[in-house]
Short mmCIF file of C-alpha atoms and ligand atoms in Angstrom, two decimals:
data_model
loop_
_atom_site.label_atom_id
_atom_site.label_comp_id
_atom_site.label_asym_id
_atom_site.label_seq_id
_atom_site.Cartn_x
_atom_site.Cartn_y
_atom_site.Cartn_z
CA MET A 1 105.42 210.24 38.49
CA PRO A 2 104.69 210.24 35.26
CA PHE A 3 105.93 206.54 33.86
CA ASN A 4 106.82 206.17 28.88
CA PRO A 5 102.50 204.57 28.88
CA ASN A 6 104.14 201.09 27.49
CA LEU A 7 105.72 200.06 30.36
CA GLU A 8 102.09 198.86 31.70
CA ASP A 9 101.72 196.27 28.69
CA LEU A 10 105.06 194.77 29.60
CA THR A 11 104.62 191.38 31.21
CA ASP A 12 105.68 189.86 34.41
CA TYR A 13 109.30 188.64 34.00
CA PRO A 14 109.43 184.76 33.93
CA PHE A 15 111.47 184.30 36.50
CA GLU A 16 109.12 186.41 38.52
CA ALA A 17 105.88 184.08 37.72
CA LEU A 18 107.99 181.33 38.97
CA ARG A 19 109.08 183.19 42.23
CA ALA A 20 105.28 184.02 42.87
CA LEU A 21 104.06 180.02 42.45
CA LEU A 22 107.43 178.84 43.39
CA ASN A 23 108.04 180.28 46.90
CA PRO A 24 105.36 180.13 49.91
CA VAL A 25 105.39 176.99 49.18
CA THR A 26 108.18 174.40 51.13
CA PRO A 27 109.32 171.45 49.86
CA ARG A 28 108.55 167.76 51.74
CA VAL A 29 112.41 166.40 50.49
CA ASN A 30 115.33 167.01 52.58
CA ASP A 31 117.02 166.62 48.74
CA GLU A 32 118.88 169.22 47.59
CA ILE A 33 118.07 171.93 45.92
CA ILE A 34 118.36 171.70 41.73
CA ALA A 35 117.78 174.65 39.83
CA MET A 36 116.64 173.31 36.03
CA SER A 37 115.13 176.63 36.14
CA LEU A 38 116.93 178.95 34.92
CA GLY A 39 119.13 178.49 31.51
CA GLU A 40 122.87 179.32 33.03
CA PRO A 41 125.46 177.21 31.77
CA GLN A 42 127.08 175.62 34.57
CA HIS A 43 130.38 174.63 32.40
CA GLN A 44 133.46 176.38 33.76
CA PRO A 45 134.78 178.17 30.23
CA PRO A 46 138.39 177.98 29.41
CA PRO A 47 141.43 179.22 30.81
CA LEU A 48 141.79 181.08 27.80
CA LEU A 49 139.06 183.44 28.97
CA ALA A 50 140.85 184.16 32.05
CA GLU A 51 144.49 184.18 30.50
CA THR A 52 143.49 186.08 27.97
CA LEU A 53 142.08 188.96 30.36
CA ALA A 54 144.61 188.81 33.18
CA ALA A 55 147.50 189.96 29.17
CA HIS A 56 144.82 192.96 29.17
CA ALA A 57 144.80 193.79 32.69
CA HIS A 58 146.19 197.15 31.82
CA GLU A 59 144.35 198.61 29.49
CA TRP A 60 140.96 198.50 32.01
CA ASN A 61 141.74 202.32 32.33
CA ARG A 62 140.93 202.88 28.38
CA TYR A 63 137.66 203.59 27.22
CA PRO A 64 136.61 200.88 24.66
CA PRO A 65 135.37 201.76 21.31
CA MET A 66 131.69 201.34 21.71
CA ALA A 67 131.92 199.65 17.79
CA GLY A 68 134.35 197.33 19.18
CA THR A 69 138.18 196.86 18.69
CA PRO A 70 139.60 195.72 15.43
CA GLU A 71 140.60 193.06 16.69
CA LEU A 72 137.59 191.35 17.90
CA ARG A 73 135.93 192.91 15.38
CA GLN A 74 138.64 191.02 12.96
CA ALA A 75 138.64 187.40 15.45
CA ILE A 76 133.84 187.76 14.59
CA VAL A 77 134.44 188.47 10.48
CA ASP A 78 136.83 185.35 10.75
CA TRP A 79 134.96 182.85 13.02
CA LEU A 80 131.13 183.95 10.99
CA THR A 81 133.23 183.51 7.63
CA ARG A 82 134.71 179.72 8.49
CA ARG A 83 131.44 178.79 10.52
CA TYR A 84 129.14 179.82 7.38
CA ASN A 85 131.31 179.57 4.62
CA LEU A 86 130.45 183.11 3.50
CA ALA A 87 132.37 184.18 0.67
CA THR A 88 135.96 185.29 1.78
CA GLY A 89 135.55 189.34 1.82
CA ALA A 90 132.12 189.53 2.24
CA LEU A 91 132.11 190.96 5.34
CA ASP A 92 134.38 193.75 6.20
CA PRO A 93 134.18 194.50 9.68
CA GLU A 94 134.42 197.10 9.37
CA ARG A 95 131.07 197.75 8.35
CA HIS A 96 128.76 194.57 9.07
CA VAL A 97 130.20 193.76 12.78
CA ALA A 98 129.15 195.69 15.77
CA ALA A 99 130.07 194.78 19.48
CA LEU A 100 127.45 193.94 22.45
CA ALA A 101 127.66 193.76 25.57
CA GLY A 102 125.75 190.57 25.21
CA THR A 103 123.04 189.99 22.85
CA LYS A 104 120.11 190.90 25.50
CA GLU A 105 120.91 193.89 25.61
CA GLY A 106 121.50 194.39 21.85
CA LEU A 107 118.06 192.81 21.27
CA TYR A 108 116.21 194.98 23.26
CA LEU A 109 117.80 198.02 21.46
CA PHE A 110 117.61 197.18 17.99
CA ALA A 111 113.87 197.60 18.44
CA SER A 112 113.81 201.39 18.96
CA LEU A 113 116.34 201.95 16.08
CA VAL A 114 114.18 199.47 13.67
CA VAL A 115 110.19 200.68 15.07
CA PRO A 116 109.13 203.18 13.12
CA ARG A 117 105.33 205.70 13.94
CA ARG A 118 104.15 204.28 11.54
CA LYS A 119 104.08 201.20 8.92
CA ALA A 120 101.51 200.82 6.17
CA GLY A 121 99.44 203.74 8.23
CA ARG A 122 99.25 201.52 10.82
CA LYS A 123 101.57 201.06 14.41
CA PRO A 124 103.86 199.17 13.38
CA VAL A 125 103.76 195.66 14.23
CA VAL A 126 107.24 193.41 15.76
CA LEU A 127 106.81 190.30 14.58
CA CYS A 128 108.54 187.21 17.61
CA PRO A 129 108.02 184.44 18.05
CA ASN A 130 105.68 182.39 20.59
CA PRO A 131 107.28 180.79 23.14
CA TYR A 132 109.90 183.70 23.00
CA TYR A 133 112.15 185.22 24.90
CA LEU A 134 110.93 187.73 26.75
CA VAL A 135 113.50 189.92 26.11
CA TYR A 136 111.93 190.36 21.89
CA ASN A 137 108.07 191.15 23.53
CA GLY A 138 109.70 193.83 26.49
CA ALA A 139 111.92 195.64 23.48
CA ALA A 140 109.00 195.71 21.09
CA THR A 141 106.09 196.88 24.06
CA MET A 142 109.22 200.00 24.84
CA ALA A 143 109.53 200.72 21.02
CA GLY A 144 105.93 201.74 20.86
CA ALA A 145 105.49 198.84 18.21
CA ASP A 146 102.63 196.15 18.61
CA PRO A 147 104.30 192.51 19.21
CA VAL A 148 102.22 189.85 17.38
CA PHE A 149 103.00 186.27 18.66
CA LEU A 150 103.23 183.27 15.64
CA ASP A 151 102.68 180.15 17.93
CA ALA A 152 105.44 178.02 17.42
CA THR A 153 103.83 173.95 18.22
CA ARG A 154 104.62 170.61 18.12
CA ASP A 155 102.17 170.93 14.78
CA ASN A 156 104.11 172.87 12.50
CA GLN A 157 107.73 171.76 14.29
CA PHE A 158 108.02 174.09 16.50
CA LEU A 159 108.78 177.05 14.34
CA PRO A 160 106.70 179.57 13.74
CA ASP A 161 104.31 179.42 10.39
CA LEU A 162 105.41 182.09 7.86
CA ASP A 163 102.93 181.14 4.83
CA ALA A 164 99.80 181.73 7.48
CA ILE A 165 101.15 185.05 8.63
CA PRO A 166 98.43 187.48 7.44
CA ALA A 167 99.34 190.16 4.05
CA GLU A 168 97.97 192.62 6.51
CA THR A 169 100.51 192.08 9.40
CA LEU A 170 103.12 191.32 6.95
CA GLU A 171 102.34 195.54 5.85
CA ARG A 172 102.21 197.04 9.19
CA CYS A 173 105.79 194.34 10.52
CA ALA A 174 108.93 196.32 11.32
CA LEU A 175 110.55 194.00 12.70
CA PHE A 176 110.53 189.53 13.45
CA TYR A 177 112.47 187.75 16.03
CA LEU A 178 113.19 184.47 14.44
CA CYS A 179 114.89 182.45 17.43
CA SER A 180 116.75 179.28 15.79
CA PRO A 181 117.98 176.75 17.33
CA ALA A 182 115.10 177.82 19.80
CA ASN A 183 114.49 178.38 23.37
CA PRO A 184 112.83 176.79 24.76
CA GLN A 185 112.06 174.16 21.88
CA GLY A 186 115.85 173.55 20.51
CA THR A 187 114.00 173.34 17.25
CA ILE A 188 116.04 174.81 13.52
CA ALA A 189 115.21 176.16 11.01
CA SER A 190 116.05 175.31 7.66
CA LEU A 191 118.17 176.62 5.18
CA ASP A 192 115.10 176.75 3.43
CA TYR A 193 112.98 178.92 5.92
CA LEU A 194 115.34 181.59 6.59
CA LYS A 195 115.62 182.20 2.60
CA LYS A 196 111.99 182.35 3.17
CA ALA A 197 111.99 184.01 5.74
CA ILE A 198 114.61 187.19 4.30
CA ARG A 199 112.10 186.56 0.87
CA LEU A 200 109.20 188.35 3.26
CA ALA A 201 111.29 190.35 5.12
CA ARG A 202 112.55 192.33 1.20
CA GLU A 203 109.32 191.66 -0.19
CA TYR A 204 107.65 193.58 3.22
CA ASP A 205 110.31 195.87 4.40
CA PHE A 206 110.94 195.31 7.72
CA VAL A 207 113.93 193.19 9.25
CA LEU A 208 114.75 189.85 10.10
CA ALA A 209 117.08 189.96 13.51
CA ALA A 210 118.01 185.52 13.23
CA ASP A 211 118.64 185.57 17.33
CA GLU A 212 121.61 182.63 17.30
CA CYS A 213 122.97 182.60 20.32
CA TYR A 214 122.41 178.97 20.78
CA ALA A 215 123.67 178.12 17.10
CA GLU A 216 126.60 176.13 18.79
CA ILE A 217 125.10 173.97 20.87
CA TYR A 218 123.83 171.68 18.88
CA ASP A 219 123.55 167.50 18.32
CA GLN A 220 123.68 166.13 14.79
CA VAL A 221 123.64 169.24 12.30
CA PRO A 222 125.53 172.58 12.37
CA PRO A 223 122.60 175.13 12.64
CA PRO A 224 122.94 177.31 9.56
CA GLY A 225 122.48 180.57 10.11
CA ALA A 226 120.45 184.09 8.04
CA LEU A 227 124.05 185.44 6.85
CA GLU A 228 124.79 181.73 4.95
CA ALA A 229 120.80 181.76 3.72
CA CYS A 230 121.92 185.74 2.64
CA GLN A 231 124.64 183.92 0.97
CA GLY A 232 122.65 181.55 -0.99
CA LEU A 233 120.08 184.07 -2.26
CA GLY A 234 122.00 187.38 -3.29
CA GLY A 235 121.26 190.96 -2.28
CA GLY A 236 124.01 190.61 0.24
CA PHE A 237 122.83 190.66 3.86
CA ASP A 238 120.25 193.41 3.51
CA ASN A 239 117.31 193.40 5.79
CA VAL A 240 118.74 190.72 7.78
CA VAL A 241 121.09 191.16 10.69
CA VAL A 242 122.20 188.22 12.96
CA PHE A 243 122.39 188.36 16.87
CA HIS A 244 126.01 186.05 18.48
CA SER A 245 126.91 185.69 22.10
CA LEU A 246 129.69 183.83 24.09
CA SER A 247 127.68 183.35 26.89
CA LYS A 248 126.74 179.39 25.63
CA ARG A 249 128.75 179.10 23.23
CA SER A 250 131.68 179.04 25.48
CA SER A 251 130.41 178.61 28.78
CA ALA A 252 130.99 183.21 29.14
CA ALA A 253 127.53 184.40 30.85
CA GLY A 254 129.78 186.55 32.70
CA LEU A 255 131.53 187.91 29.91
CA ARG A 256 129.04 189.69 28.56
CA SER A 257 130.07 189.38 25.24
CA GLY A 258 128.12 189.40 21.36
CA PHE A 259 128.23 191.25 18.77
CA VAL A 260 125.40 191.92 16.21
CA ALA A 261 125.99 191.65 13.06
CA GLY A 262 124.36 191.46 9.57
CA ASP A 263 123.07 194.46 6.75
CA PRO A 264 125.49 197.40 6.62
CA THR A 265 122.89 200.60 6.94
CA LEU A 266 121.37 199.04 9.68
CA VAL A 267 125.00 198.15 11.60
CA GLY A 268 125.83 201.62 10.56
CA GLN A 269 122.26 202.89 11.57
CA PHE A 270 122.65 200.31 14.97
CA LYS A 271 126.04 202.15 16.12
CA ARG A 272 125.32 205.48 15.75
CA LEU A 273 122.36 204.93 18.35
CA ARG A 274 124.53 202.53 20.24
CA ASP A 275 126.97 205.63 20.84
CA PHE A 276 123.92 206.76 22.74
CA GLY A 277 122.59 204.37 24.89
CA GLY A 278 124.33 201.23 23.98
CA CYS A 279 127.06 199.51 26.66
CA GLN A 280 130.07 199.09 26.22
CA VAL A 281 132.20 195.83 26.32
CA PRO A 282 135.70 196.01 28.17
CA VAL A 283 138.58 196.33 25.76
CA PRO A 284 140.22 193.39 28.51
CA VAL A 285 136.60 191.45 27.97
CA GLN A 286 136.92 192.41 24.79
CA ALA A 287 140.62 190.75 23.72
CA ALA A 288 139.54 187.54 25.87
CA ALA A 289 136.45 187.45 23.55
CA ALA A 290 138.33 187.38 20.39
CA ALA A 291 140.18 185.17 22.18
CA LEU A 292 137.03 182.90 22.45
CA TRP A 293 136.01 183.13 19.09
CA ARG A 294 139.32 181.91 17.68
CA ASP A 295 139.06 178.77 19.80
CA GLU A 296 137.16 175.85 19.19
CA ALA A 297 138.71 173.45 20.74
CA HIS A 298 136.79 174.17 23.78
CA VAL A 299 133.55 174.62 21.72
CA ILE A 300 133.99 170.84 20.28
CA GLU A 301 134.10 169.71 23.84
CA ASN A 302 131.03 172.00 25.70
CA ARG A 303 129.27 170.40 22.39
CA ALA A 304 130.23 167.10 23.58
CA ARG A 305 129.32 167.28 27.39
CA TYR A 306 125.99 168.70 26.22
CA ARG A 307 125.41 165.47 24.04
CA ARG A 308 126.08 163.41 26.95
CA LYS A 309 123.70 164.47 28.49
CA PHE A 310 120.91 164.42 26.30
CA ASP A 311 121.86 160.74 26.03
CA LEU A 312 120.98 160.90 29.46
CA ALA A 313 117.64 162.43 28.52
CA GLU A 314 116.52 160.55 26.13
CA ALA A 315 117.67 157.01 28.29
CA ALA A 316 115.05 158.45 31.42
CA PHE A 317 112.19 160.24 29.88
CA ALA A 318 111.87 158.62 26.07
CA GLY A 319 108.10 156.84 25.49
CA ARG A 320 106.90 159.90 28.55
CA TYR A 321 106.53 163.40 28.50
CA GLY A 322 106.23 163.57 24.80
CA PHE A 323 110.29 163.72 25.28
CA TYR A 324 111.90 164.33 21.69
CA ARG A 325 115.49 165.24 21.35
CA PRO A 326 116.40 168.50 20.71
CA ALA A 327 118.94 169.79 17.43
CA GLY A 328 120.26 172.09 19.24
CA GLY A 329 120.07 174.21 22.36
CA PHE A 330 120.00 172.92 26.30
CA PHE A 331 116.76 172.59 27.16
CA LEU A 332 114.10 169.96 27.66
CA TRP A 333 110.62 170.42 26.72
CA LEU A 334 108.18 167.99 27.97
CA ASP A 335 105.12 168.22 27.69
CA VAL A 336 102.97 167.21 31.29
CA GLY A 337 99.46 168.33 30.66
CA ASP A 338 99.23 171.11 32.96
CA GLY A 339 103.61 173.05 33.34
CA GLU A 340 102.41 174.80 36.21
CA GLN A 341 101.06 171.77 38.48
CA ALA A 342 104.32 170.18 37.36
CA ALA A 343 106.62 172.79 38.44
CA LEU A 344 104.59 172.79 41.90
CA ARG A 345 104.84 169.57 42.37
CA LEU A 346 108.45 168.88 40.69
CA TRP A 347 109.43 171.71 43.82
CA ARG A 348 107.30 170.77 46.82
CA ASP A 349 108.13 166.43 45.93
CA ALA A 350 110.95 166.99 44.80
CA ALA A 351 112.73 170.21 45.39
CA ILE A 352 113.42 170.53 41.74
CA ARG A 353 112.76 174.26 39.58
CA VAL A 354 111.90 173.91 36.66
CA LEU A 355 109.86 176.65 33.68
CA PRO A 356 106.49 176.01 33.22
CA GLY A 357 106.00 176.77 29.65
CA GLY A 358 103.47 178.79 29.99
CA TYR A 359 105.64 181.40 31.13
CA THR A 360 107.87 182.05 28.22
CA ALA A 361 104.09 182.20 25.90
CA ARG A 362 101.18 183.79 25.65
CA ALA A 363 97.91 183.18 25.18
CA ALA A 364 97.79 184.96 21.86
CA ASN A 365 95.43 183.12 18.79
CA ALA A 366 92.29 181.53 20.48
CA GLY A 367 93.21 182.08 23.56
CA VAL A 368 95.37 179.78 24.03
CA ASN A 369 98.64 179.22 25.12
CA PRO A 370 101.38 177.38 23.02
CA GLY A 371 103.39 176.23 26.80
CA ALA A 372 100.51 175.72 29.13
CA GLU A 373 101.57 172.23 28.42
CA TYR A 374 104.87 172.28 29.08
CA ILE A 375 107.84 172.57 31.11
CA ARG A 376 111.28 173.98 30.47
CA LEU A 377 114.06 172.23 31.87
CA ALA A 378 118.70 173.46 31.37
CA ILE A 379 120.12 170.62 31.07
CA ALA A 380 123.61 172.67 32.89
CA HIS A 381 124.48 170.75 35.83
CA ASP A 382 126.87 168.49 35.84
CA GLU A 383 126.01 164.76 35.10
CA ALA A 384 125.57 163.11 38.49
CA THR A 385 122.78 165.46 39.18
CA LEU A 386 121.09 165.37 35.81
CA ASP A 387 120.87 161.47 37.02
CA ALA A 388 120.17 162.61 40.13
CA ALA A 389 117.22 165.40 38.99
CA PHE A 390 115.91 162.72 35.91
CA ALA A 391 115.15 159.97 38.67
CA ARG A 392 113.37 162.25 40.91
CA ILE A 393 111.27 163.76 38.55
CA ARG A 394 110.14 160.04 36.74
CA ARG A 395 109.24 159.41 40.74
CA VAL A 396 107.39 162.63 41.17
CA LEU A 397 105.11 163.90 37.98
C1 LIG B 1 117.30 183.26 23.49
C2 LIG B 1 117.98 184.31 23.90
N1 LIG B 1 118.70 185.31 23.58
C3 LIG B 1 119.76 186.28 23.89
C4 LIG B 1 119.71 185.89 24.72
C5 LIG B 1 120.57 186.46 25.23
O1 LIG B 1 122.32 185.94 25.88
P1 LIG B 1 123.69 186.93 26.32
O2 LIG B 1 122.94 188.81 27.13
O3 LIG B 1 123.97 185.83 27.54
O4 LIG B 1 124.02 187.10 25.30
C6 LIG B 1 119.26 183.94 25.96
C7 LIG B 1 120.09 184.60 27.05
O5 LIG B 1 118.94 183.05 27.75
C8 LIG B 1 118.60 183.80 25.29
O6 LIG B 1 117.52 181.97 26.02
#
């Protein structure tokens, strides 16, 4: 049967690789299994979600507007304006925003919008941080581009070094996926860094897609955003889109609700494409999403709960495994020497599942996988479970 040949270049999804590594092994301990491998929020979303869904239960009969109801788009614009100190009226709900069924599908489909057949006379390039969220690579590959991986290591404060990208690569670049706060390292790109990335996008005529889905889970300082950087630079929102989600902000991963916002030409064309292949968000879900974007109280509480978890992690791991307190996100990125071996030992001897860092990265530059020495732990469980997990980890590693 003929398949799209680009499929052959898709790497294994990391959780497939994790199953292959761990499932043949049975833990030697009777402790309860603790899965810290998946970045799934464990807090409950606020009651507002279920209440709003119930209040809109008569609207399940309606076909949802693909780009989002006017109420949802207005709530998103109001939130973006508040959160990033944008000038009132800078964003128009009609032109600058579109609803998504979670950011995953939007990030994926976006590459097929902006990857041309050729750029600078050659096969186009999509820039991805390394380690990276697997969807960036999948989207780039299936859109017919060459993914180019920019290592984000301790040496460059876990952010791709923008000065090190060769001009020839920038000329071929159609799209740059940038993640801040970064999954897995939790690094926050500064406003200056974002401005530099935007200047490059405009100079070399590519699109900066800023994945900001962890923007509301931070330790001390609210992460700046790419739209805010655009405002500081001038030039409108040209060449820039941001992706946001309720999955982490409101612990509502199951709601499947996010949005894309930015350059009105890109958003307009994306809406056109989405009319063919996008995922619609049911009207009651859009109503719940609008209510969640309008509410900050639950977000503040959620953030405070993650802070307490990072306090526990710091108390358990400070001075070990290269521990640092991440500025954002909800992952620990621990340097354990050999991530795969550590994941195996933690599973076999402590019934804890973690993700070997190498599974979220590629040996792209000089044959070195920048995640190979690390494990990624989502610190999403309740505090008692985390305490138990941290004690087991210290015992085993
Ligand atoms: C970096 C990053 N981007 C995007 C997503 C997608 O989130 P969602 O589709 O739930 O909005 C995730 C989910 O884990 C993620 O880690």
